[in-house]
Amino acid sequence: MSNYVYSSSPHVKSPNTTRRIMIDVCIALLPACIAGCVLLGLAEARLGWLSFMVLALACLSAVAAEFIFLLCCKKKFAEIIKQFDFSSLVTGLLVGMNMYATSKWYAVILASVFAIIIVKMLFGGTGKNIVNPAIAGRIFAFIAFGAAFGGAMGFEKKVFGIKAGFVQTGATPLQAFFNADKTNTLSNLDLLIGTGVPGCIGEICKIALIAGGIYLVVRGVLNFRWPLVYILTTGVVAVLIVWIESCMKDGKFIAALMGTKFVPALKSFLPSILSGGLILGAIFMATDYVTTPNTKLGNYIYFVLLGILTAVLRRAVKGEAVSFAILLMNLLVPLFDLYIRRKPFGYVKPAKTKKVKEAKNNG
Amino acid sequence: MKTFKGGFHVPDNKALTADKAIEQMPSVTDYYVSLSQHIGKPAELAVQVGDTVKEGQLLAKASSFVSANIHSPVCGEIIGVEKRRNAQGSMADYVHIKANGKQDVELMPKLTDATREQIVERVALAGIVGMGGAGFPTAVKLQPKDPVDTLIINAAECEPYLNCDNRLMIERTQEFIQGVRLIAKAINVTNIYIGIEANKMEAYDALVKLDGIIGEKDEKHDGDIVVVLLKKKYPQGAEKTLIKACVNRDVPVGGLPAAVGCIVNNVATAYATYDAVVNGVPLYKRLMTVSGKGVRNPKNIELRIGTPLSAVVDFCGGLSDDTVKLVSGGPMMGFSLAGLDVCTTKTDSGFLALTDKEASTVLPTPCINCGKCASVCPMRLMPMYIDFYATVGDYDKAVSIGGAMNCFECGTCAYVCPAKRPIVQSVRLTKTKMKEKK
């Protein structure tokens, strides 16, 4: 036998590995986690600690669930460690970021375990899941636990001159926005930085999420097009919905369309893209490699449809619907891959072979 | 700067040998010359065991239209014909020649002002084949069935590490250009392009200094040969991507370059044509880059075809202890070798000894469907599906959905794959299985 490695070409490969991609995603998620804990902690120290505990619990239970599952599959512990690709850590972190500081501990653990065991491992592990595990985990907790899942908190108290505030389970800015809630005093800048914004731990600070997204783009992990297409489509469709609704109110629909209702409707663009979990979902969850189409054209259609679905669902339920929109679209990905194929280089349209076929059948 | 869609910038590692002038490899005592160094039928032996042959004497004759003559690299005695393993791993007939130390050389008559027919005939007699790696008999290529109007010389040398074409263009610029003009004359075309990757500026400068060469930057507009500067990207030197970049034509699926009126030839082939026509020297020597961090003294050498690799390695200072992989050819499309008992052929442009830092020995993990393979595929195939369906044994779908039959195995997909999927291996498996079906 030869002392040398013997294999098919290519003999050099890029240093990029699945593990490195997953570690990069973890790094990109950290600013938003920290910002979420700090901003909540500024409102009330207890909330900061609670959010940290939620994140830690979600990560631990996700990783533990994967290990236990693999041990039950009779894999050796050392082998599991060697093959550990950090994808369960990403899932755990995302589940934690999608929970509230007030979420009950068992809701957090069960959401993580559901995401890993049911959604990922039972379908074949890394790369084989048909929906994003974190999204499924969040929705599972949302439907199964109701109150234990927790709720958004509003803030008003000023801490260190930053608007942060009291704790009260209440409407998210998005719900306030749709219900024309007068008490909603958050500016677009507040929404961007997260000061005084109630919501899930990970979605509070949009600027930290965007910073994480930029890191991923720079590292070549994320294609900047897809989150951008998704977010912009959602914003545009939201504006259109507000515009059409404001026109419909008067009863004179066509006249109103010609009128000046469009400019006020434009004002809903920024709040609708900066509220809720859209940015978190667009950068980190909708763009999950496994659950997006494989072609460029497929991806454009996918993310535009996702944006439309998100905006319409949000209007229909008068609340957050990003996770449901992503879940629904995830299920359609196999169809995208089945029907949208790209043509190979130098593709020649095959000449009609009807006659040949007939001749063959006759022969 | 021109290029094609897809591809990926692979670190080229050419600096190891880029400035090393071509060295002559000294003679060794034993040569093993393969009888099938080309695509097509193996050549038929034209000498007897026990004969004494001169350097350049015909050893084996082309046995059919697609085949090539083989000449003796050295003056010596024929010891026998034996089965040996070639770089691709299969067994082939090799003629064993023992050098006798004499310098008798048998050349063909020199041709001045050769006609078209004379050039084609001489290329066939000299046994010239595509020296970029494919080994297609050049004489066949010079008699295309489709009408052609363009000659493209492939000077991209996009494989990492390799520098033999680069050094040839720098050191033997005049001869190379004469070879290009001879090929152009043989196929009767006036549009001549030399596609060169932007990491070979020294060779580019040497080329554009000559008369009749139009560069990209200078104002010179009179000339018959256009040097096209190409973006540094792998696989820029593949026939189809080169044609796309130079003249913006799409070679149809399953078609040859001649289908779009182009003929592509390698730098070394052009030089061999010059040598055969002008000097009457048949093809029994070639340039080769011996590189990789596992080689103590990386070099560009000119060697006699049939030299055992063990002698080549000795000449380059031997291998370091941390060598993990031996490669014949470039690291992207070359063949991995089990040992040094392989002998050089006409198509060997490089020999690499890679250390564990260079060669990837990471085991594959599950595909995460990131789509990087599809985004870099120059043929716009779906490599992830080829790998998936070949792994589960559904070869028909690997062809219909993945497009395995249109793949030319450049390996860019497997290079970028974060899961280290053996995609090229899956393609080869699929192609073999489809062949077996027929």
Tab-separated table of C-alpha atoms in Angstrom, chain A residues 33-315:
chain	number	residue	atom	x	y	z
A	33	CYS	CA	-27.903	38.788	21.559
A	34	ILE	CA	-25.746	41.107	23.617
A	35	ALA	CA	-27.681	44.183	22.540
A	36	GLY	CA	-30.960	42.460	23.393
A	37	CYS	CA	-29.769	41.496	26.885
A	38	VAL	CA	-28.257	44.928	27.541
A	39	LEU	CA	-31.258	46.924	26.333
A	40	LEU	CA	-33.660	44.779	28.354
A	41	GLY	CA	-31.277	44.921	31.299
A	42	LEU	CA	-31.256	48.706	31.120
A	43	ALA	CA	-35.016	48.661	31.451
A	44	GLU	CA	-34.898	46.331	34.393
A	45	ALA	CA	-31.796	44.411	35.492
A	46	ARG	CA	-33.844	41.269	36.115
A	47	LEU	CA	-34.945	41.182	32.473
A	48	GLY	CA	-31.360	41.379	31.254
A	49	TRP	CA	-30.375	38.342	33.313
A	50	LEU	CA	-33.522	36.508	32.320
A	51	SER	CA	-32.810	37.061	28.627
A	52	PHE	CA	-29.290	35.815	29.086
A	53	MET	CA	-30.621	32.722	30.845
A	54	VAL	CA	-33.127	32.121	28.048
A	55	LEU	CA	-30.384	32.305	25.409
A	56	ALA	CA	-28.046	30.052	27.373
A	57	LEU	CA	-30.789	27.545	28.110
A	58	ALA	CA	-31.863	27.401	24.462
A	59	CYS	CA	-28.291	26.837	23.251
A	60	LEU	CA	-27.517	24.206	25.883
A	61	SER	CA	-30.686	22.245	25.328
A	62	ALA	CA	-30.254	22.333	21.533
A	63	VAL	CA	-26.675	21.033	21.672
A	64	ALA	CA	-27.568	18.508	24.375
A	65	ALA	CA	-30.536	17.275	22.325
A	66	GLU	CA	-28.285	16.668	19.323
A	67	PHE	CA	-25.710	14.806	21.400
A	68	ILE	CA	-28.298	12.655	23.117
A	69	PHE	CA	-29.958	11.839	19.810
A	70	LEU	CA	-26.641	10.815	18.252
A	71	LEU	CA	-25.706	8.771	21.343
A	72	CYS	CA	-29.041	6.971	21.015
A	73	CYS	CA	-28.051	6.242	17.401
A	74	LYS	CA	-25.030	4.424	18.880
A	75	LYS	CA	-22.433	6.903	17.727
A	76	LYS	CA	-19.307	7.134	19.806
A	77	PHE	CA	-18.925	10.268	21.912
A	78	ALA	CA	-15.484	11.102	20.518
A	79	GLU	CA	-16.853	10.780	16.982
A	80	ILE	CA	-19.749	13.127	17.749
A	81	ILE	CA	-17.316	15.713	19.130
A	82	LYS	CA	-15.150	15.343	16.036
A	83	GLN	CA	-18.076	15.790	13.678
A	84	PHE	CA	-19.811	18.534	15.663
A	85	ASP	CA	-20.490	21.290	13.151
A	86	PHE	CA	-22.019	23.988	15.413
A	87	SER	CA	-25.264	23.957	13.443
A	88	SER	CA	-27.233	22.933	16.526
A	89	LEU	CA	-25.656	25.842	18.392
A	90	VAL	CA	-26.908	28.198	15.665
A	91	THR	CA	-30.379	26.664	15.949
A	92	GLY	CA	-30.317	26.952	19.740
A	93	LEU	CA	-29.165	30.559	19.595
A	94	LEU	CA	-31.880	31.436	17.078
A	95	VAL	CA	-34.560	29.711	19.172
A	96	GLY	CA	-33.393	31.703	22.194
A	97	MET	CA	-33.428	34.928	20.223
A	98	ASN	CA	-36.986	34.192	19.171
A	99	MET	CA	-38.186	33.841	22.766
A	100	TYR	CA	-39.047	36.567	25.238
A	101	ALA	CA	-37.256	37.404	28.453
A	102	THR	CA	-40.380	36.292	30.297
A	103	SER	CA	-40.676	32.958	28.503
A	104	LYS	CA	-40.940	30.025	30.876
A	105	TRP	CA	-37.913	27.740	31.108
A	106	TYR	CA	-39.772	24.630	29.975
A	107	ALA	CA	-41.071	26.467	26.902
A	108	VAL	CA	-37.507	27.397	25.965
A	109	ILE	CA	-36.166	23.872	26.446
A	110	LEU	CA	-39.026	22.201	24.598
A	111	ALA	CA	-38.767	24.652	21.698
A	112	SER	CA	-35.064	23.838	21.298
A	113	VAL	CA	-35.564	20.112	21.664
A	114	PHE	CA	-38.442	20.166	19.174
A	115	ALA	CA	-36.314	22.124	16.703
A	116	ILE	CA	-33.369	19.735	16.936
A	117	ILE	CA	-34.986	16.327	17.381
A	118	ILE	CA	-38.217	16.577	15.404
A	119	VAL	CA	-37.356	19.110	12.727
A	120	LYS	CA	-33.679	18.406	12.143
A	121	MET	CA	-32.480	15.006	13.330
A	122	LEU	CA	-35.543	12.946	12.425
A	123	PHE	CA	-35.348	14.266	8.880
A	124	GLY	CA	-31.706	13.208	8.575
A	125	GLY	CA	-29.635	15.818	10.379
A	126	THR	CA	-27.658	18.730	9.016
A	127	GLY	CA	-28.725	19.687	5.522
A	128	LYS	CA	-31.729	17.369	5.362
A	129	ASN	CA	-34.371	19.356	7.265
A	130	ILE	CA	-37.252	20.611	5.138
A	131	VAL	CA	-38.066	23.664	7.264
A	132	ASN	CA	-35.824	25.914	9.302
A	133	PRO	CA	-35.552	24.255	12.753
A	134	ALA	CA	-35.447	27.532	14.695
A	135	ILE	CA	-38.587	28.838	12.979
A	136	ALA	CA	-40.398	25.574	13.642
A	137	GLY	CA	-39.242	25.655	17.276
A	138	ARG	CA	-40.532	29.172	17.757
A	139	ILE	CA	-43.890	28.389	16.191
A	140	PHE	CA	-44.163	25.195	18.236
A	141	ALA	CA	-43.637	27.162	21.452
A	142	PHE	CA	-45.987	29.922	20.315
A	143	ILE	CA	-48.820	27.499	19.594
A	144	ALA	CA	-48.187	25.008	22.387
A	145	PHE	CA	-47.555	27.289	25.339
A	146	GLY	CA	-49.470	30.511	24.782
A	147	ALA	CA	-48.881	32.525	27.925
A	148	ALA	CA	-45.790	30.562	28.953
A	149	PHE	CA	-44.245	31.595	25.651
A	150	GLY	CA	-44.200	35.095	27.083
A	151	GLY	CA	-45.065	38.409	25.587
A	152	ALA	CA	-43.577	41.652	24.491
A	153	MET	CA	-42.849	44.323	26.979
A	154	GLY	CA	-43.106	48.049	26.535
A	155	PHE	CA	-40.794	50.563	28.123
A	156	GLU	CA	-40.936	54.167	29.090
A	157	LYS	CA	-38.503	54.724	31.949
A	158	LYS	CA	-35.385	56.616	31.077
A	159	VAL	CA	-32.105	54.996	32.037
A	160	PHE	CA	-28.816	56.799	31.425
A	161	GLY	CA	-30.736	59.201	29.261
A	162	ILE	CA	-31.759	56.396	26.969
A	163	LYS	CA	-35.393	55.759	26.593
A	164	ALA	CA	-35.968	52.376	28.144
A	165	GLY	CA	-38.702	51.534	30.459
A	166	PHE	CA	-41.251	49.837	32.558
A	167	VAL	CA	-42.336	46.331	32.102
A	168	GLN	CA	-45.714	45.573	30.783
A	169	THR	CA	-46.891	42.889	28.526
A	170	GLY	CA	-48.375	44.775	25.682
A	171	ALA	CA	-48.629	45.370	22.018
A	172	THR	CA	-45.509	45.188	19.875
A	173	PRO	CA	-44.827	48.274	17.804
A	174	LEU	CA	-46.155	46.342	14.856
A	175	GLN	CA	-49.480	45.653	16.519
A	176	ALA	CA	-49.608	49.248	17.688
A	177	PHE	CA	-48.881	50.325	14.128
A	178	PHE	CA	-51.711	48.305	12.636
A	179	ASN	CA	-54.165	49.264	15.337
A	180	ALA	CA	-53.286	52.959	15.020
A	181	ASP	CA	-52.370	52.925	18.696
A	182	LYS	CA	-51.868	56.507	19.815
A	183	THR	CA	-49.636	55.501	22.709
A	184	ASN	CA	-47.007	54.286	20.267
A	185	THR	CA	-44.376	56.948	20.399
A	186	LEU	CA	-41.415	55.036	18.995
A	187	SER	CA	-39.530	56.806	16.243
A	188	ASN	CA	-37.809	55.011	13.383
A	189	LEU	CA	-34.476	55.620	15.108
A	190	ASP	CA	-35.803	53.912	18.249
A	191	LEU	CA	-36.852	50.967	16.157
A	192	LEU	CA	-33.429	50.789	14.543
A	193	ILE	CA	-31.389	50.958	17.736
A	194	GLY	CA	-33.901	49.137	19.864
A	195	THR	CA	-34.305	51.689	22.659
A	196	GLY	CA	-37.628	51.078	24.267
A	197	VAL	CA	-38.658	48.506	21.689
A	198	PRO	CA	-40.548	45.563	23.090
A	199	GLY	CA	-40.129	42.202	21.426
A	200	CYS	CA	-38.197	38.951	21.296
A	201	ILE	CA	-34.676	39.034	22.724
A	202	GLY	CA	-32.956	38.800	19.360
A	203	GLU	CA	-35.116	41.163	17.364
A	204	ILE	CA	-34.891	44.213	19.601
A	205	CYS	CA	-31.713	45.769	18.218
A	206	LYS	CA	-31.975	45.954	14.421
A	207	ILE	CA	-28.668	47.699	13.924
A	208	ALA	CA	-26.832	44.837	15.655
A	209	LEU	CA	-28.613	42.353	13.395
A	210	ILE	CA	-27.632	44.373	10.345
A	211	ALA	CA	-24.033	44.518	11.569
A	212	GLY	CA	-24.107	40.717	11.897
A	213	GLY	CA	-25.521	40.450	8.391
A	214	ILE	CA	-22.754	42.661	6.994
A	215	TYR	CA	-20.182	40.438	8.720
A	216	LEU	CA	-21.679	37.388	7.027
A	217	VAL	CA	-21.674	39.112	3.636
A	218	VAL	CA	-18.015	40.094	4.080
A	219	ARG	CA	-17.150	36.532	5.089
A	220	GLY	CA	-18.881	35.231	1.967
A	221	VAL	CA	-21.412	33.234	3.954
A	222	LEU	CA	-24.448	35.272	2.964
A	223	ASN	CA	-25.499	36.684	-0.387
A	224	PHE	CA	-26.637	40.234	0.405
A	225	ARG	CA	-29.285	40.075	-2.357
A	226	TRP	CA	-31.734	37.766	-0.639
A	227	PRO	CA	-32.330	39.568	2.680
A	228	LEU	CA	-32.477	42.823	0.729
A	229	VAL	CA	-35.048	41.503	-1.740
A	230	TYR	CA	-37.135	40.094	1.114
A	231	ILE	CA	-37.044	43.219	3.283
A	232	LEU	CA	-37.666	45.638	0.421
A	233	THR	CA	-40.554	43.584	-0.970
A	234	THR	CA	-42.179	43.459	2.451
A	235	GLY	CA	-41.788	47.228	2.836
A	236	VAL	CA	-43.161	48.000	-0.617
A	237	VAL	CA	-46.132	45.665	-0.256
A	238	ALA	CA	-46.858	47.092	3.205
A	239	VAL	CA	-46.915	50.599	1.693
A	240	LEU	CA	-49.239	49.434	-1.068
A	241	ILE	CA	-51.592	47.841	1.451
A	242	VAL	CA	-51.725	50.994	3.573
A	243	TRP	CA	-52.254	53.108	0.454
A	244	ILE	CA	-55.080	50.974	-0.915
A	245	GLU	CA	-56.755	50.776	2.486
A	246	SER	CA	-56.593	54.514	3.006
A	247	CYS	CA	-58.131	54.964	-0.440
A	248	MET	CA	-60.890	52.459	0.244
A	249	LYS	CA	-61.963	54.274	3.404
A	250	ASP	CA	-63.506	57.162	1.468
A	251	GLY	CA	-65.558	54.948	-0.749
A	252	LYS	CA	-64.365	56.781	-3.830
A	253	PHE	CA	-61.624	54.356	-4.639
A	254	ILE	CA	-60.511	55.509	-8.080
A	255	ALA	CA	-60.628	59.202	-7.176
A	256	ALA	CA	-58.651	58.502	-4.040
A	257	LEU	CA	-56.013	56.600	-5.997
A	258	MET	CA	-55.425	59.716	-8.073
A	259	GLY	CA	-55.304	61.826	-4.943
A	260	THR	CA	-52.560	62.466	-2.470
A	261	LYS	CA	-52.969	59.417	-0.293
A	262	PHE	CA	-49.811	57.828	-1.567
A	263	VAL	CA	-47.333	60.129	0.146
A	264	PRO	CA	-48.722	59.568	3.662
A	265	ALA	CA	-48.767	55.840	2.930
A	266	LEU	CA	-45.035	56.011	2.191
A	267	LYS	CA	-44.481	56.843	5.841
A	268	SER	CA	-45.344	53.271	6.766
A	269	PHE	CA	-42.349	51.937	4.806
A	270	LEU	CA	-39.686	52.287	7.486
A	271	PRO	CA	-41.805	51.219	10.469
A	272	SER	CA	-42.945	48.124	8.647
A	273	ILE	CA	-39.439	46.963	7.810
A	274	LEU	CA	-37.915	47.965	11.148
A	275	SER	CA	-40.609	46.463	13.353
A	276	GLY	CA	-40.941	42.934	14.556
A	277	GLY	CA	-38.773	40.043	13.505
A	278	LEU	CA	-38.434	40.921	9.837
A	279	ILE	CA	-34.745	41.801	9.887
A	280	LEU	CA	-33.834	38.851	12.112
A	281	GLY	CA	-35.882	36.548	9.909
A	282	ALA	CA	-34.608	37.987	6.643
A	283	ILE	CA	-30.911	37.881	7.480
A	284	PHE	CA	-30.635	34.749	9.598
A	285	MET	CA	-33.607	32.492	9.104
A	286	ALA	CA	-35.122	32.888	5.640
A	287	THR	CA	-31.658	32.645	4.090
A	288	ASP	CA	-30.853	29.292	5.682
A	289	TYR	CA	-28.983	27.384	2.952
A	290	VAL	CA	-30.959	24.218	3.399
A	291	THR	CA	-34.381	25.758	2.988
A	292	THR	CA	-33.856	28.065	0.029
A	293	PRO	CA	-34.038	27.216	-3.685
A	294	ASN	CA	-30.872	26.334	-5.535
A	295	THR	CA	-31.119	28.630	-8.538
A	296	LYS	CA	-30.751	32.384	-8.774
A	297	LEU	CA	-34.111	32.817	-10.497
A	298	GLY	CA	-35.728	30.513	-7.957
A	299	ASN	CA	-34.308	32.576	-5.126
A	300	TYR	CA	-35.578	35.867	-6.583
A	301	ILE	CA	-39.088	34.469	-6.920
A	302	TYR	CA	-38.876	32.808	-3.511
A	303	PHE	CA	-37.875	35.951	-1.628
A	304	VAL	CA	-40.314	38.220	-3.473
A	305	LEU	CA	-43.158	35.812	-2.694
A	306	LEU	CA	-41.928	35.591	0.888
A	307	GLY	CA	-42.008	39.398	1.164
A	308	ILE	CA	-45.532	39.603	-0.244
A	309	LEU	CA	-46.737	36.790	2.033
A	310	THR	CA	-45.179	38.433	5.079
A	311	ALA	CA	-46.765	41.829	4.415
A	312	VAL	CA	-50.182	40.367	3.644
A	313	LEU	CA	-50.140	37.989	6.635
A	314	ARG	CA	-49.035	40.778	8.928
A	315	ARG	CA	-51.969	42.886	7.799
